[in-house]
XYZ file of C-alpha atoms in Angstrom:
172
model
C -4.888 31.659 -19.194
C -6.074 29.288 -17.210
C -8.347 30.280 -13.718
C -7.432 26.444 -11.623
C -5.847 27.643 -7.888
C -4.172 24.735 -8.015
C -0.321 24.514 -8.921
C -0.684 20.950 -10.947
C 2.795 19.615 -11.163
C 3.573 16.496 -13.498
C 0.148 15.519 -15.759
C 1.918 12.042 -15.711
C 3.175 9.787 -12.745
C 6.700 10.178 -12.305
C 9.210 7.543 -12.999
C 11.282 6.242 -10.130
C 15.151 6.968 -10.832
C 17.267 6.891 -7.599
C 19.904 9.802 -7.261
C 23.504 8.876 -6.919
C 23.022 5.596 -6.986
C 21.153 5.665 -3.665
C 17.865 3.397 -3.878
C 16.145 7.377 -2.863
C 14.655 9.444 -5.625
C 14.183 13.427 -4.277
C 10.303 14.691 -6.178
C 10.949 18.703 -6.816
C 8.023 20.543 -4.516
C 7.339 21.800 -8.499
C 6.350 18.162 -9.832
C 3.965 18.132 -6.894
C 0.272 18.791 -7.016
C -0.474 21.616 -4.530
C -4.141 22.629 -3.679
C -4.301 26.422 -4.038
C -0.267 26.584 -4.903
C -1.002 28.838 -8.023
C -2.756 31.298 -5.929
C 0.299 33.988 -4.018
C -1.903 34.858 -1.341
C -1.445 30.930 -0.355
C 1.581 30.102 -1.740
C 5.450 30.115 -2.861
C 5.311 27.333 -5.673
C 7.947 26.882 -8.786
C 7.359 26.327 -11.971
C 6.723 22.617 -13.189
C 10.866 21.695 -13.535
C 12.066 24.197 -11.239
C 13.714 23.036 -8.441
C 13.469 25.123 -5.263
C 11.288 25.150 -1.656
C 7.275 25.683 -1.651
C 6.324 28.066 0.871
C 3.382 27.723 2.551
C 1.979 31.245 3.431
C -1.611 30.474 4.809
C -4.265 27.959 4.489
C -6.726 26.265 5.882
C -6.733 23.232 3.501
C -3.149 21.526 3.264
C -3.174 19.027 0.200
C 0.011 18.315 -1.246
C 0.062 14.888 -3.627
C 2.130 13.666 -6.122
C 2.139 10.100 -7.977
C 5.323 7.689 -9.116
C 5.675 4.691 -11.058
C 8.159 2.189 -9.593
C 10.042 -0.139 -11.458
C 9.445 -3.365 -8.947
C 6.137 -3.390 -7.524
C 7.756 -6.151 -5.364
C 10.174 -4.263 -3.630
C 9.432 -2.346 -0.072
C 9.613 1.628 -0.501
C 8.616 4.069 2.225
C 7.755 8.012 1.098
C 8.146 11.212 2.738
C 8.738 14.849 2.831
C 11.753 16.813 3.701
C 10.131 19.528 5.748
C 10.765 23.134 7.933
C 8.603 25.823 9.229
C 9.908 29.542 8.955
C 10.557 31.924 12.193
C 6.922 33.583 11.656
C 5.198 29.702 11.077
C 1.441 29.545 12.993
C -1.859 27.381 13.434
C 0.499 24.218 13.988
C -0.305 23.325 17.243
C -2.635 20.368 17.277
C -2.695 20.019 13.821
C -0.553 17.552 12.668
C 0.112 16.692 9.328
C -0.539 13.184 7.794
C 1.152 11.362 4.859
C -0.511 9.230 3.335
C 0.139 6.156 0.503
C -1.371 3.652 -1.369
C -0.279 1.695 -4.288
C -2.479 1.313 -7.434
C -5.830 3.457 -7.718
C -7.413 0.340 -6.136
C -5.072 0.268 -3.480
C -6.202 1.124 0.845
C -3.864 4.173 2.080
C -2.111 3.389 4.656
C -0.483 6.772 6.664
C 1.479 8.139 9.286
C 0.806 11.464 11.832
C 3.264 14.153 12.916
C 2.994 16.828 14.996
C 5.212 19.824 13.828
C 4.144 21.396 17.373
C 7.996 20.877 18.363
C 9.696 21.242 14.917
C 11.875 23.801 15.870
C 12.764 27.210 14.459
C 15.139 27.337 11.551
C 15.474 22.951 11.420
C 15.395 22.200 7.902
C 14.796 19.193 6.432
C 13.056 17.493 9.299
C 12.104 14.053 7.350
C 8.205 12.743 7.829
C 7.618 9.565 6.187
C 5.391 7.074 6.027
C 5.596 3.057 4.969
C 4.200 1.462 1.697
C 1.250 -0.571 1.881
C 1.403 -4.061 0.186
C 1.391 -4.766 -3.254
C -2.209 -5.445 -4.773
C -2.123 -9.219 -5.292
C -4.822 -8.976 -8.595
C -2.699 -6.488 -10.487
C 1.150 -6.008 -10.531
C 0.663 -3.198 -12.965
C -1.308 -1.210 -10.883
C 1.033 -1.758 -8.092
C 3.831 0.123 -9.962
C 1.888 3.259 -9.362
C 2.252 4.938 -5.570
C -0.016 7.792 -4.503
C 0.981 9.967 -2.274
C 0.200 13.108 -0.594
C 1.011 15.354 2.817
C -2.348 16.687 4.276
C -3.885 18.820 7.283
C -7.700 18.955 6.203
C -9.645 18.217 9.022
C -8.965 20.866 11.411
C -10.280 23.946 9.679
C -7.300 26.430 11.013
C -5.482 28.815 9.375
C -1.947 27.549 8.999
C 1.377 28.746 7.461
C 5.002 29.407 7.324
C 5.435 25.510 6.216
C 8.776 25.218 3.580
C 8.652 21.911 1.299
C 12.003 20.894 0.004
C 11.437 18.073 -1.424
C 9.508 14.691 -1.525
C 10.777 11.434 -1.621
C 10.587 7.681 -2.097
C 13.019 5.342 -0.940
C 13.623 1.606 -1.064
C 13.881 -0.230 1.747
């Protein structure tokens, strides 16, 4: 049995496949890496495959990442999360969250901030996305692979009552 707090989702990057023949591929909260998701005082988390929400139930330290390997590194993609907060959500205000990409593990992240200060009760899938950065020019392999991640680590609060339902990449 292993003693990692950490829910650790796919071991390998994830392969881009758009659903319904939609240039969008939906990432299962499950295939996610979650910081503390394996430990139920933090965290609602499926097993790796599962599909369902992650429930955030408290934490201070909001890391959720994931990785996937597209098939044109030359093609524009943005990512996101589809996103709610429960009736009993707190520590919110003036924390946004941040998503934040890069492509290739030599690759600059490039981000996006959003408040969830006027998410409103009971709105599901409230979409937060951010763009891709460019393509590294010295290797197109590299570039297949985009890291990405949803975060709130800087203010120190105690915040929960944050649903996942899915991630997602999409080309533009």
């Amino acid at each position: 049995m292993s003693t990692n707090p950490h829910h650790d989702g796919k071991k390998e990057p994830i392969e881009f496949q758009a659903n319904n023949g939609e240039n969008c591929m939906k990432i299962n909260p499950s295939d996610l890496k979650i910081i503390w998701g394996k430990d139920s005082r933090y965290w609602k988390v499926p097993e790796v495959g599962e599909e369902g929400d992650a429930e955030l139930y408290q934490v201070s330290w909001l890391e959720v990442t994931g990785c996937v390997k597209v098939t044109d590194p030359k093609k524009e993609y943005e990512v996101g999360f589809n996103i709610s907060l429960t009736p009993d959500a707190f520590g919110w205000s003036g924390s946004p969250v941040y998503i934040l990409v890069k492509r290739g593990k030599s690759g600059k992240f490039r981000g996006s901030k959003f408040p969830l200060d006027n998410l409103k009760e009971g709105e599901n899938d409230k979409q937060v996305k951010a763009p891709m950065p460019e393509k590294n020019k010295e290797d197109e392999e590299d570039s297949k692979l985009v890291y990405f991640g949803l975060y709130e680590v800087w203010r120190g609060k105690w915040k929960g009552g944050l649903k996942i339902h899915h991630a997602f990449i999409k080309q533009k």
